[in-house]
mmCIF file of C-alpha atoms and ligand atoms in Angstrom:
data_model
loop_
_atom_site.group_PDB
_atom_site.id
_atom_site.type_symbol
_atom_site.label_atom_id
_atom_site.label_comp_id
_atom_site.label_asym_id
_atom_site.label_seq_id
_atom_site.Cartn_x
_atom_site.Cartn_y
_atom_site.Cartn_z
ATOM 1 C CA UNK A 1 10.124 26.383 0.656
ATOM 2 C CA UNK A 2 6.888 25.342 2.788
ATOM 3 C CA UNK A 3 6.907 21.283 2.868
ATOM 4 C CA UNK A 4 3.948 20.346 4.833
ATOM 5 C CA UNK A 5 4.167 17.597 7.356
ATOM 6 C CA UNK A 6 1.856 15.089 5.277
ATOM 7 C CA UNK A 7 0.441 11.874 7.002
ATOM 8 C CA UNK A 8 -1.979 11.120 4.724
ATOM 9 C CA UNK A 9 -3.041 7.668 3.642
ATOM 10 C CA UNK A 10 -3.790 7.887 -0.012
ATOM 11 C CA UNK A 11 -2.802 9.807 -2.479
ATOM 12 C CA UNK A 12 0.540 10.248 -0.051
ATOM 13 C CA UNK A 13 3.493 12.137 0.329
ATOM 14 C CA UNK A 14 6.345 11.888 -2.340
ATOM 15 C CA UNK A 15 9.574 12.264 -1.846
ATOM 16 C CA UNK A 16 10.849 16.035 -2.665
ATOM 17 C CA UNK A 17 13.310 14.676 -4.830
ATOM 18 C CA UNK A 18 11.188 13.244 -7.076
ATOM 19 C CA UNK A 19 9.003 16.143 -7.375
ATOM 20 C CA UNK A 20 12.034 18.532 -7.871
ATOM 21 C CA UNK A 21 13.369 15.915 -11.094
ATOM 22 C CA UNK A 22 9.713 16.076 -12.407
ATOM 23 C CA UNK A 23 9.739 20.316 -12.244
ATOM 24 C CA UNK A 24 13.047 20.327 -14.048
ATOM 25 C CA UNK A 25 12.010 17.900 -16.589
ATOM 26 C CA UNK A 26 8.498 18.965 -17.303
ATOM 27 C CA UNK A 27 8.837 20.855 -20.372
ATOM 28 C CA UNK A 28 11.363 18.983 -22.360
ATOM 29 C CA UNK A 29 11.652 15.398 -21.117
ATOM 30 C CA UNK A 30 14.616 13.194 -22.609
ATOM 31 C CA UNK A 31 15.829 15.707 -24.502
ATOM 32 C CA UNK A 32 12.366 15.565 -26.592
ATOM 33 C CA UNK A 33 11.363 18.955 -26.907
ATOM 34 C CA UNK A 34 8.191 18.009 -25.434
ATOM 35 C CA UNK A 35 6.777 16.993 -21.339
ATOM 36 C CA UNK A 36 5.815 13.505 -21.154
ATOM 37 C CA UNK A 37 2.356 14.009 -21.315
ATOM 38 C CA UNK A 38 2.773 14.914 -24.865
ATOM 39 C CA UNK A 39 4.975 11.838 -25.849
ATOM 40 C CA UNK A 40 2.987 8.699 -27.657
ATOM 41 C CA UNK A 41 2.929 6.156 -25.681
ATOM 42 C CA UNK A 42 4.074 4.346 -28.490
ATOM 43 C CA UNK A 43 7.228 6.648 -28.780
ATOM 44 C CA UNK A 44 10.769 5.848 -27.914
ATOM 45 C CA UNK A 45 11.176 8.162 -25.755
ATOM 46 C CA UNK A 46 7.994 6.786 -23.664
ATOM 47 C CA UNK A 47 8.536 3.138 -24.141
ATOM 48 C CA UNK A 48 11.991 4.192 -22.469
ATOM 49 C CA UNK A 49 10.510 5.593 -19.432
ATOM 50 C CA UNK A 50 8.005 2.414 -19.398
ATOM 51 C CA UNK A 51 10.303 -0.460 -19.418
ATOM 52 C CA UNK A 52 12.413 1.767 -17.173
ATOM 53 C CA UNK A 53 9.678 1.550 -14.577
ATOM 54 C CA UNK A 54 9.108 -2.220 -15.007
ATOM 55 C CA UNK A 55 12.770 -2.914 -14.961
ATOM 56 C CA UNK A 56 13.600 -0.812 -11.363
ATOM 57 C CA UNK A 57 10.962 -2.581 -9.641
ATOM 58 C CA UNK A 58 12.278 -5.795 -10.573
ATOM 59 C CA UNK A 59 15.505 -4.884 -9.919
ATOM 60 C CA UNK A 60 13.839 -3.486 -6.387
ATOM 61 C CA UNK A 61 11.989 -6.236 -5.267
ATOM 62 C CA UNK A 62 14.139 -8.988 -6.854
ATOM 63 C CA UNK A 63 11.551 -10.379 -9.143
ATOM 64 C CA UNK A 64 12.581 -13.830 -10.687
ATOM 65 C CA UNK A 65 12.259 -14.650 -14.615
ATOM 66 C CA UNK A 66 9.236 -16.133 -13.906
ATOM 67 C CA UNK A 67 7.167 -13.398 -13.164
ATOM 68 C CA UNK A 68 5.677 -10.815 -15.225
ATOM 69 C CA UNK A 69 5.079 -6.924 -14.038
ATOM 70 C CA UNK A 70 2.129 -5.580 -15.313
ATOM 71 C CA UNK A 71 1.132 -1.564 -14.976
ATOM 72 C CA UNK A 72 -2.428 -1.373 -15.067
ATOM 73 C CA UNK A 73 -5.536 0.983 -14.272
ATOM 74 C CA UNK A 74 -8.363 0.744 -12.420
ATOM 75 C CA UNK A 75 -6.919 0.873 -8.416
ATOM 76 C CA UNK A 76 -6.376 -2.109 -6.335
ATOM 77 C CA UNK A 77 -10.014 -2.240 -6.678
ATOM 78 C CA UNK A 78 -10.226 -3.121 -9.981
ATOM 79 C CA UNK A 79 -7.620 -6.296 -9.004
ATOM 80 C CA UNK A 80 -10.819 -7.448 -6.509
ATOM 81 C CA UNK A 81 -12.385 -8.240 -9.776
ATOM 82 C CA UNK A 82 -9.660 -9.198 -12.059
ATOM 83 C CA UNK A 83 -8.064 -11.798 -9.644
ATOM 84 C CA UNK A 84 -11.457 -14.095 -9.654
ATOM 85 C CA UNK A 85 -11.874 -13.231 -13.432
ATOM 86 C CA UNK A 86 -8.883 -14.890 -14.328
ATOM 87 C CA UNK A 87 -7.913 -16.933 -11.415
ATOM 88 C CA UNK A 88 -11.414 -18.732 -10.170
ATOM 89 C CA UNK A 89 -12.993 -21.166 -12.527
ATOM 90 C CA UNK A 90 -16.398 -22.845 -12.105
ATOM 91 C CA UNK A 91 -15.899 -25.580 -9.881
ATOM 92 C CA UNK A 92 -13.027 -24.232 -7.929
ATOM 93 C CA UNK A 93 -13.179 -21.779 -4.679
ATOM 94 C CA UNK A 94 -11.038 -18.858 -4.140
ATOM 95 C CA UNK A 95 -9.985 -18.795 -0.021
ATOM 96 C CA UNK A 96 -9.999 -15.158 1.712
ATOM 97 C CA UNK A 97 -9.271 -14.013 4.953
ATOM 98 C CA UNK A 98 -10.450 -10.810 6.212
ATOM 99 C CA UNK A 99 -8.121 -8.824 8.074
ATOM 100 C CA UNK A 100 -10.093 -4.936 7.715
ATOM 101 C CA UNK A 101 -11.891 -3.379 5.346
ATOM 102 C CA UNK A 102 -9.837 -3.468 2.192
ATOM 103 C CA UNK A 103 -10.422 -7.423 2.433
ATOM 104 C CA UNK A 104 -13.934 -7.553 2.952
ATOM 105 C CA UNK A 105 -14.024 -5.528 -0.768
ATOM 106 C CA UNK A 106 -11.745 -7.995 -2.097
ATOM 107 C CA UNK A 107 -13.927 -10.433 -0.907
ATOM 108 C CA UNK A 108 -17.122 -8.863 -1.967
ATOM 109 C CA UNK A 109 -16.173 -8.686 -5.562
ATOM 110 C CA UNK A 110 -14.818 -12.504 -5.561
ATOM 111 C CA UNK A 111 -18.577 -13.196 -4.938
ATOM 112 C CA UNK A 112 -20.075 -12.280 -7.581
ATOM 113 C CA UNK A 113 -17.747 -14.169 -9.831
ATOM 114 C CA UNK A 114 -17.607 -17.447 -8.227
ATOM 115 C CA UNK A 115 -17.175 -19.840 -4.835
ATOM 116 C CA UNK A 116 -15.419 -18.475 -2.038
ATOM 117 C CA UNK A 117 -14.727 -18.875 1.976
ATOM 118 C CA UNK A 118 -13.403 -17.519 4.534
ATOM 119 C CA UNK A 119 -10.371 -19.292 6.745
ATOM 120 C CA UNK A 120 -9.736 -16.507 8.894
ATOM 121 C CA UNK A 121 -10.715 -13.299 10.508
ATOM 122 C CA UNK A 122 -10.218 -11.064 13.106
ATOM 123 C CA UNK A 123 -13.321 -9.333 12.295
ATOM 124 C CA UNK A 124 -15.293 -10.001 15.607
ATOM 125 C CA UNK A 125 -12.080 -8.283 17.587
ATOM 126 C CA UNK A 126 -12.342 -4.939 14.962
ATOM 127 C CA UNK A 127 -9.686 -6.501 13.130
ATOM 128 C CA UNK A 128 -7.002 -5.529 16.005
ATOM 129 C CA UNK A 129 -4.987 -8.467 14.910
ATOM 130 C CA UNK A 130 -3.586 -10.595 12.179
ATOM 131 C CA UNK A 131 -4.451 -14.387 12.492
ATOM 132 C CA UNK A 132 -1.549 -16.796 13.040
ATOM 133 C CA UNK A 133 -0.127 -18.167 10.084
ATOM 134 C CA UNK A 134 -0.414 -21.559 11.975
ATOM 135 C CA UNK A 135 -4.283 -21.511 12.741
ATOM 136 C CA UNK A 136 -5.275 -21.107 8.967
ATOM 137 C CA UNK A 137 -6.202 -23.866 7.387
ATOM 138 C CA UNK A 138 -6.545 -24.058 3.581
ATOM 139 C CA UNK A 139 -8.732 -25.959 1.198
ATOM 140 C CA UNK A 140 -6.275 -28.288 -0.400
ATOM 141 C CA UNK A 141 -7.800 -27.404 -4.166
ATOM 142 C CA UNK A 142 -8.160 -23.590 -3.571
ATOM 143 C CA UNK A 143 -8.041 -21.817 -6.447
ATOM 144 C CA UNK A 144 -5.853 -18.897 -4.840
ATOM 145 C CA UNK A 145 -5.816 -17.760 -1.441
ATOM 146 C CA UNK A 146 -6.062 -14.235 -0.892
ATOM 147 C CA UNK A 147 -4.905 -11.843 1.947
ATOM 148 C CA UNK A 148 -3.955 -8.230 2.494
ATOM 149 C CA UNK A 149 -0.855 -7.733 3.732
ATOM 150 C CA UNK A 150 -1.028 -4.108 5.365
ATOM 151 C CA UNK A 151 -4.310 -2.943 7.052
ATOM 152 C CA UNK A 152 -4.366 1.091 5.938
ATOM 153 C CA UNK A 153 -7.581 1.215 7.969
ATOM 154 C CA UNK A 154 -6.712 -0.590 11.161
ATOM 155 C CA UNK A 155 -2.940 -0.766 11.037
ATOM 156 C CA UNK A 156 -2.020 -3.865 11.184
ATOM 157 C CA UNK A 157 0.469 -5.880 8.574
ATOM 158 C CA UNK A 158 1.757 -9.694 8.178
ATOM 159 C CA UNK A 159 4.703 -10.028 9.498
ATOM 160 C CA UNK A 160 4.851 -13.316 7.972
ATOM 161 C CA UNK A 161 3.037 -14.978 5.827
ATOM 162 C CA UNK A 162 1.062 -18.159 5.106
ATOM 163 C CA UNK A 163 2.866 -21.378 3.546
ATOM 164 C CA UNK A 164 0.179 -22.835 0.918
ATOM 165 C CA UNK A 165 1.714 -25.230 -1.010
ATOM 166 C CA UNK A 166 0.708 -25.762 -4.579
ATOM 167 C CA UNK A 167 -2.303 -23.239 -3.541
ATOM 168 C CA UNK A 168 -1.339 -19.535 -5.090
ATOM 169 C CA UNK A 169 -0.897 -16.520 -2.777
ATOM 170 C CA UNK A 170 -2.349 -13.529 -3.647
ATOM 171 C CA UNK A 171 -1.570 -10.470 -2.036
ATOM 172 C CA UNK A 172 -3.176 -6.786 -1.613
ATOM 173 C CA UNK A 173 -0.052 -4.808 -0.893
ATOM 174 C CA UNK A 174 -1.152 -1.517 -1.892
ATOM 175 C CA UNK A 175 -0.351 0.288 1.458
ATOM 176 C CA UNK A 176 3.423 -1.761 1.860
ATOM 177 C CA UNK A 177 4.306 -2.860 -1.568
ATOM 178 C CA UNK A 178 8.499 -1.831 -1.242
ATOM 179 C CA UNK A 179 8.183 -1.012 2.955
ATOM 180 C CA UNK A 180 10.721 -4.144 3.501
ATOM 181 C CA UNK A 181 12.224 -7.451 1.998
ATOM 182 C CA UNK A 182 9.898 -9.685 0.836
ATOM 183 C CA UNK A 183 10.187 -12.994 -0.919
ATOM 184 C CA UNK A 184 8.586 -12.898 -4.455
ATOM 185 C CA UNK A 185 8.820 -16.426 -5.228
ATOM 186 C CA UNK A 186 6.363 -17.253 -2.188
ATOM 187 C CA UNK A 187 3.512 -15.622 -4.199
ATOM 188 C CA UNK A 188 1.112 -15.871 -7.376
ATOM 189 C CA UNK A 189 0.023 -12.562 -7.630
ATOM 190 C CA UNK A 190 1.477 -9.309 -5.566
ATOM 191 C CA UNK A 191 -0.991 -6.351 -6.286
ATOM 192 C CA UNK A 192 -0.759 -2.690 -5.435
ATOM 193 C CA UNK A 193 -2.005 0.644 -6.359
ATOM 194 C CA UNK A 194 0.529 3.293 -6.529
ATOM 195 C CA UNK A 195 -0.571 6.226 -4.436
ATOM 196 C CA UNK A 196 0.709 4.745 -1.270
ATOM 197 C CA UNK A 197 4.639 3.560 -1.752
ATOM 198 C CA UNK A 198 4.980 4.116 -5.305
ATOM 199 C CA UNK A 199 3.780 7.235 -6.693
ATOM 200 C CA UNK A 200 0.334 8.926 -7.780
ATOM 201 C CA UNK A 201 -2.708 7.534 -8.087
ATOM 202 C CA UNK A 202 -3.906 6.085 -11.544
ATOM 203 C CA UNK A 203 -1.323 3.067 -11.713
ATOM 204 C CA UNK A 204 -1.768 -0.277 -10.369
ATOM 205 C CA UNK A 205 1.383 -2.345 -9.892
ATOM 206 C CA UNK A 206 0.743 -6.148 -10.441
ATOM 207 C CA UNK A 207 2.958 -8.791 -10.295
ATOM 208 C CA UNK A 208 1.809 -12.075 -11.690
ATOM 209 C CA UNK A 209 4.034 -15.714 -11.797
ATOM 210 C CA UNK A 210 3.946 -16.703 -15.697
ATOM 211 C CA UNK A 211 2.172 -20.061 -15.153
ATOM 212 C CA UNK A 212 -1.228 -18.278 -13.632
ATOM 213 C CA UNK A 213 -1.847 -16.334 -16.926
ATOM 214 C CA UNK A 214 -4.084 -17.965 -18.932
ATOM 215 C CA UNK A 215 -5.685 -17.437 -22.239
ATOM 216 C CA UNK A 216 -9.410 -17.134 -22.041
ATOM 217 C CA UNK A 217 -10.982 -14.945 -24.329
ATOM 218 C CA UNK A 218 -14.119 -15.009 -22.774
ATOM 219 C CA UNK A 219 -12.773 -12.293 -20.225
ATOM 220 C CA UNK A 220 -12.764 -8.506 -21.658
ATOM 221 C CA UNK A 221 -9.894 -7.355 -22.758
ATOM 222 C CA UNK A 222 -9.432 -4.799 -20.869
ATOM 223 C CA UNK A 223 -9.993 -7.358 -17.893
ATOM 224 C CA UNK A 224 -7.260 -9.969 -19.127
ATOM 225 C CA UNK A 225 -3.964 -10.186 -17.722
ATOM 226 C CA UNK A 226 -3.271 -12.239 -20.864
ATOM 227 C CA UNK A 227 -3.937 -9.310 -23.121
ATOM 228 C CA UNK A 228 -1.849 -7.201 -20.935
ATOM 229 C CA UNK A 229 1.439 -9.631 -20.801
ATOM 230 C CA UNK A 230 1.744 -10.078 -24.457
ATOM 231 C CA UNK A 231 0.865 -6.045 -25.295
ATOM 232 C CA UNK A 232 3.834 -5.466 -22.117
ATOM 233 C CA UNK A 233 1.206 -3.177 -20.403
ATOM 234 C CA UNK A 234 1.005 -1.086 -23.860
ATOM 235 C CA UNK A 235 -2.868 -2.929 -25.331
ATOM 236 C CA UNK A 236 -4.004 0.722 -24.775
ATOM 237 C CA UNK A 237 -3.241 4.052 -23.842
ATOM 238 C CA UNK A 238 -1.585 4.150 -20.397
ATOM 239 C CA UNK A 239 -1.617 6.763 -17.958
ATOM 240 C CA UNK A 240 1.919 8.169 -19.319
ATOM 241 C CA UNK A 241 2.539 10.966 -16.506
ATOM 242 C CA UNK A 242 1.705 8.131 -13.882
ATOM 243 C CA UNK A 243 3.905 5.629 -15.267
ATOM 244 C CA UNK A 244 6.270 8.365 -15.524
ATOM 245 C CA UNK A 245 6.346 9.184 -11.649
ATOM 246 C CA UNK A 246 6.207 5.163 -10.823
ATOM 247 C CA UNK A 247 9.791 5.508 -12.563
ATOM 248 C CA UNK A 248 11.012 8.233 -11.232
ATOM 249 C CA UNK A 249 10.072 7.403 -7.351
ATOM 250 C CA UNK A 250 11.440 3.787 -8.242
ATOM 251 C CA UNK A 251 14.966 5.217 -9.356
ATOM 252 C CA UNK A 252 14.571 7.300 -5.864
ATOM 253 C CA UNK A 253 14.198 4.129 -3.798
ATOM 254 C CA UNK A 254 17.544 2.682 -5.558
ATOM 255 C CA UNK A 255 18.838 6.122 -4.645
ATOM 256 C CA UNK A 256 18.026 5.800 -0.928
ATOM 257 C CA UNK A 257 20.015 2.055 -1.004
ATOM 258 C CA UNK A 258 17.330 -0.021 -1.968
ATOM 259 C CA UNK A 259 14.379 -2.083 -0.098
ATOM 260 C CA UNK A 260 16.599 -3.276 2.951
ATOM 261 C CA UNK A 261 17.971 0.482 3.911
ATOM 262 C CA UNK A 262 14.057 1.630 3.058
ATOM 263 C CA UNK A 263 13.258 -0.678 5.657
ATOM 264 C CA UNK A 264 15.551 -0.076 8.118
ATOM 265 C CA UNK A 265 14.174 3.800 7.574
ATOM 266 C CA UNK A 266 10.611 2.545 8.255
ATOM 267 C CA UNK A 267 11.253 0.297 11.475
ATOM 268 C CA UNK A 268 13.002 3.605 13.153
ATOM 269 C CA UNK A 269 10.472 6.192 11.612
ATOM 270 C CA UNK A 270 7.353 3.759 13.253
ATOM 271 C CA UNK A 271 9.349 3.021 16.478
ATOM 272 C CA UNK A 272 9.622 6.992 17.097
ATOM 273 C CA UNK A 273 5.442 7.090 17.244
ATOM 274 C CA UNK A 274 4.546 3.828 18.556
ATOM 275 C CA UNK A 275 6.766 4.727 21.839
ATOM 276 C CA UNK A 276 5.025 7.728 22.176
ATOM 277 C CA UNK A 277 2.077 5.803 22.554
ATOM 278 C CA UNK A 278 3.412 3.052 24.483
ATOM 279 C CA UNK A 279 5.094 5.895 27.140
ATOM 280 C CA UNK A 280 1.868 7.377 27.622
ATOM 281 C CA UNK A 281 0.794 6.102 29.803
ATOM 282 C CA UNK A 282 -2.614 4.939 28.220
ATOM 283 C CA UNK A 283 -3.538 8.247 26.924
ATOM 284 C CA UNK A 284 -2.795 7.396 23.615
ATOM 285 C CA UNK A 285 -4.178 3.604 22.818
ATOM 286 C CA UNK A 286 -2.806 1.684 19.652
ATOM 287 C CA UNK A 287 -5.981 -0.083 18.038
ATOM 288 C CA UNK A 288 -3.518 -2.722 16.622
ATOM 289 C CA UNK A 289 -2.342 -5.728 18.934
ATOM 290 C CA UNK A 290 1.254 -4.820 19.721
ATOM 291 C CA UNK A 291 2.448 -8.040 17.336
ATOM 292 C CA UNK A 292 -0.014 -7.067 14.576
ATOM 293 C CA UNK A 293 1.169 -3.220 14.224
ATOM 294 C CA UNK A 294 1.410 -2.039 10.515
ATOM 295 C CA UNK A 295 4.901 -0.175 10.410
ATOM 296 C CA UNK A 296 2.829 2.004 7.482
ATOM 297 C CA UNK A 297 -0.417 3.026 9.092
ATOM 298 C CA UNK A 298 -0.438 3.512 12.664
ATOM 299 C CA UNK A 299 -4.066 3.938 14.073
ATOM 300 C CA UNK A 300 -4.592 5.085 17.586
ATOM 301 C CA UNK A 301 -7.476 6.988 20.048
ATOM 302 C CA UNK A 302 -7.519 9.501 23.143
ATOM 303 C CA UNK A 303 -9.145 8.881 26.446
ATOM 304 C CA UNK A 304 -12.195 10.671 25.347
ATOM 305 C CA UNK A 305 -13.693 12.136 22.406
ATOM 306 C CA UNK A 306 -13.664 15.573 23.604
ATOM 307 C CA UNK A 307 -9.445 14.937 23.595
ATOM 308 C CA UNK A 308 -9.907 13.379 19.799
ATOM 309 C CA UNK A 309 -11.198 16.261 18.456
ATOM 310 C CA UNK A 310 -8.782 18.730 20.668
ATOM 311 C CA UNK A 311 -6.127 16.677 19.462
ATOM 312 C CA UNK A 312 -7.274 16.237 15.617
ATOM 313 C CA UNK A 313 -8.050 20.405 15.363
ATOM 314 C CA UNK A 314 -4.124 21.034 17.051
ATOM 315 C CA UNK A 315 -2.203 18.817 15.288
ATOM 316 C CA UNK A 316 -3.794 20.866 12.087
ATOM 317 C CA UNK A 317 -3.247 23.784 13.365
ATOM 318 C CA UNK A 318 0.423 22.915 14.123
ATOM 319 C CA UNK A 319 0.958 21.805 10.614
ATOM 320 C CA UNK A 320 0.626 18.391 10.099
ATOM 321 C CA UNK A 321 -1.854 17.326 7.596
ATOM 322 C CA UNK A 322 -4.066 13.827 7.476
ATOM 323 C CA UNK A 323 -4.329 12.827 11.026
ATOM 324 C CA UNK A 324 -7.783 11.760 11.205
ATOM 325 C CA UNK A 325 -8.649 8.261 11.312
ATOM 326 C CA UNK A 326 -10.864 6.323 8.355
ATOM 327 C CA UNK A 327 -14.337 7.889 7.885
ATOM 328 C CA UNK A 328 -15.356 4.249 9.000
ATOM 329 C CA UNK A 329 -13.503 3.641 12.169
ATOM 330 C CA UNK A 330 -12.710 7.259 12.932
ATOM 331 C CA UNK A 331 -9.999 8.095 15.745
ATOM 332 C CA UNK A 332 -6.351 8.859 14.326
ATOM 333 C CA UNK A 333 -4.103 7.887 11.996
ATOM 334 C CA UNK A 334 -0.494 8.643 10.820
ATOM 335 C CA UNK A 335 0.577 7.213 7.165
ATOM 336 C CA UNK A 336 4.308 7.209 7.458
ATOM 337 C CA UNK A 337 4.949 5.508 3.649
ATOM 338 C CA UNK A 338 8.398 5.030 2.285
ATOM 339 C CA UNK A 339 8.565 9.051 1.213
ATOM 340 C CA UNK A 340 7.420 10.672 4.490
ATOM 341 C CA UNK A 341 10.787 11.467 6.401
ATOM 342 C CA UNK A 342 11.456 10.327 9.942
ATOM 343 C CA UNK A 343 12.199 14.133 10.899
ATOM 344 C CA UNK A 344 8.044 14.230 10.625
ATOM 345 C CA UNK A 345 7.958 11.663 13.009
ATOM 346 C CA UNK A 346 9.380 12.734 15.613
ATOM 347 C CA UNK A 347 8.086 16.025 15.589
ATOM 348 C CA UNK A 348 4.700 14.521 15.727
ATOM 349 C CA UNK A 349 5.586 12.123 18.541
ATOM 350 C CA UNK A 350 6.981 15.796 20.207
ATOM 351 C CA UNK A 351 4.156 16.636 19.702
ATOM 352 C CA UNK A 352 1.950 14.201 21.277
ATOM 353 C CA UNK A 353 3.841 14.473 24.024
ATOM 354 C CA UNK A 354 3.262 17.952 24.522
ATOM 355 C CA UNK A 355 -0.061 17.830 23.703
ATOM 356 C CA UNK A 356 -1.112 15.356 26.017
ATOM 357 C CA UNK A 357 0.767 17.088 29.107
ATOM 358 C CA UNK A 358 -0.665 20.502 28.154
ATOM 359 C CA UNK A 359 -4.440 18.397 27.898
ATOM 360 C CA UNK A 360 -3.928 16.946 31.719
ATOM 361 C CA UNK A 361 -2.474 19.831 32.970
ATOM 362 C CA UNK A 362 -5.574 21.802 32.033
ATOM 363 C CA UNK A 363 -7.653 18.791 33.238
ATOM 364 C CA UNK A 364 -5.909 19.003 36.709
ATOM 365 C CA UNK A 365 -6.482 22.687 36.994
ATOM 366 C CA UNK A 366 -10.494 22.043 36.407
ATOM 367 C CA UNK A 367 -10.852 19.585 39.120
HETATM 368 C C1 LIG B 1 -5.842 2.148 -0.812
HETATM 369 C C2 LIG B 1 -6.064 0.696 -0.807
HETATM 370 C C3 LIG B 1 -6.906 0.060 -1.730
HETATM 371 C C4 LIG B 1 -7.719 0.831 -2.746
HETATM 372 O O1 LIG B 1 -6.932 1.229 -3.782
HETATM 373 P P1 LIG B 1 -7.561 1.982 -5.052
HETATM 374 O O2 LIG B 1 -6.347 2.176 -5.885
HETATM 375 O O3 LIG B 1 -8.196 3.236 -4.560
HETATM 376 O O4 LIG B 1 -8.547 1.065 -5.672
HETATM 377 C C5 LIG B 1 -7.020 -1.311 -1.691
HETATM 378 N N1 LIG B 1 -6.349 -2.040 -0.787
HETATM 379 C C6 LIG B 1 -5.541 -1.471 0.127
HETATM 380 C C7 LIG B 1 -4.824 -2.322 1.118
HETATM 381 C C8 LIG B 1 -5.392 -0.093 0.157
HETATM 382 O O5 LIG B 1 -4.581 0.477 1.062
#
């Protein structure tokens, strides 16, 4: 069977497996008679596969009691708004720092609910690095402070995170939600669309400590994370076949031996690319500081344009698929999520190593 090499950064590659259990379940699901897509959500059958989903990423990410784990819609992007909605009150200012471009939106959106600031950036260096956990300092009554813990557009990640006290940390982990160990208990609110490390798109992941739900019925429904912890995710229809997949690429992660063996996957898979770069020679240059490099995203340019674009039209040619950098930043960038295997990795680093002597070869023979 063709399996492309797939490096892009969102929707991603899933693991085979996964795909494979969906095929052979997709007409009659749990025995049902019927694919999921055809179950009520209020079925059941469905509310099996649901609480499933919420129970193997708790079980994943060693959620305490405390915490509830809401599947919602909307993207990450809807979380820009719903954080501020629920979290900021008049009065109170919500702290961000701006690591790339995913942050700025966050941002943006916390503006036009309430008071906000900035305590750190690495904006004026194009957001090559993460600030030091050290330098920030934190309004003592913030009302959350918010951060994004892996840079898809840049590639960089926290490697560790801010101590803030009584002040709640809220996290954008879309592109590294499940990538390593992390410690629940040192946040407020963990949020993350699925189509990165956790399945398609049309599912956000959020996990929210108890205390920071409020009622407040002046917020829409739809917009409440009250409504949404007392209905367990179920107030309305939920994308079924996404919630679905979450559960099924969940019970895959417990298959491969959970977050720490993930991890150890991930460190190997990210060392195999980022030596090919660092053994260049400077022909291929990491945009990331080397202590700020995302394990998930790594971004990187040639010597000249003319080599991008030779290098961006070969690697498709040889197969591998998503290797362009963001629209925004351009150059080149390789997604290696939880599902992409590191067999892909290394034949891309082969191949930028063969690509770049065949480039100065033919370089040498002009001069
Ligand atoms: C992809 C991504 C988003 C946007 O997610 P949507 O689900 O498309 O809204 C936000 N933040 C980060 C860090 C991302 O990688």
């Amino acid at each position: 069977m063709k399996r492309t090499r797939n490096f892009n950064a969102g929707p991603a590659a899933l693991p085979l497996e996964v795909l494979q259990r969906a095929q052979n379940e997709w007409l009659n699901i749990e025995d049902s008679g019927m694919s999921v897509m055809e179950l009520s959500h209020r079925s059941a059958e469905f509310e099996k596969i649901h609480n499933r989903a919420i129970q193997s990423l708790k079980e994943l990410m060693d959620i305490p009691e405390n915490y509830e784990v809401l599947l919602l819609q909307g993207g990450a992007s809807l979380q820009f708004s719903m954080i501020p909605m629920n979290l900021l009150p008049e009065g109170k200012r919500a702290d961000y720092i701006l690591t790339g471009s995913w942050s700025e939106k966050a941002l943006k959106e916390a503006k036009k609910v309430g008071e906000t600031a900035v305590v750190a950036s690495s904006k004026d260096d194009k957001y090559t690095f993460i600030p030091k956990v050290e330098d920030i300092k934190l309004n003592e009554d913030a009302a959350y402070l918010h951060i994004t813990s892996n840079n898809t557009i840049y590639g960089t990640q926290w490697k560790d995170f801010p101590q803030t006290g009584r002040v709640p940390l809220v996290a954008d982990m879309s592109s590294d939600i499940l990538s390593k160990k992390i410690d629940v208990s040192k946040f407020g609110i963990i949020y993350a669309g699925a189509q990165k490390n956790l399945g398609p798109s049309g599912i956000t992941v959020v996990i929210i400590r108890k205390d920071l739900i409020t009622d407040n019925d002046s917020i829409p429904s739809m917009l409440n994370y009250s409504i949404h912890a007392k209905n367990n995710s179920l107030y309305n229809t939920p994308p079924t076949l996404a919630i679905y997949l979450l559960s099924l690429v969940l019970e895959w992660a417990k298959e491969q031996g959970g977050v720490g063996k993930i991890a150890e996957n991930n460190e190997e898979k990210a060392k195999v690319i980022y030596d090919a770069i660092d053994g260049s020679d400077g022909f291929y240059k990491g945009h990331a500081q080397p202590d700020s490099r995302s394990l998930m995203n790594i971004t990187f340019t040639l010597p000249s344009e003319e080599a991008e674009s030779q290098f961006l039209k070969e690697v498709k040619q040889a197969g591998f698929v998503g290797l362009n950098g963001h629209r925004s930043i351009g150059g080149c960038r390789a997604s290696i999520y939880n599902a992409v295997p590191l067999s892909h990795c290394q034949e891309l680093a082969d191949f930028m190593k063969k690509f770049q002597e065949a480039f100065k070869a033919k370089e040498a023979q002009i001069s």
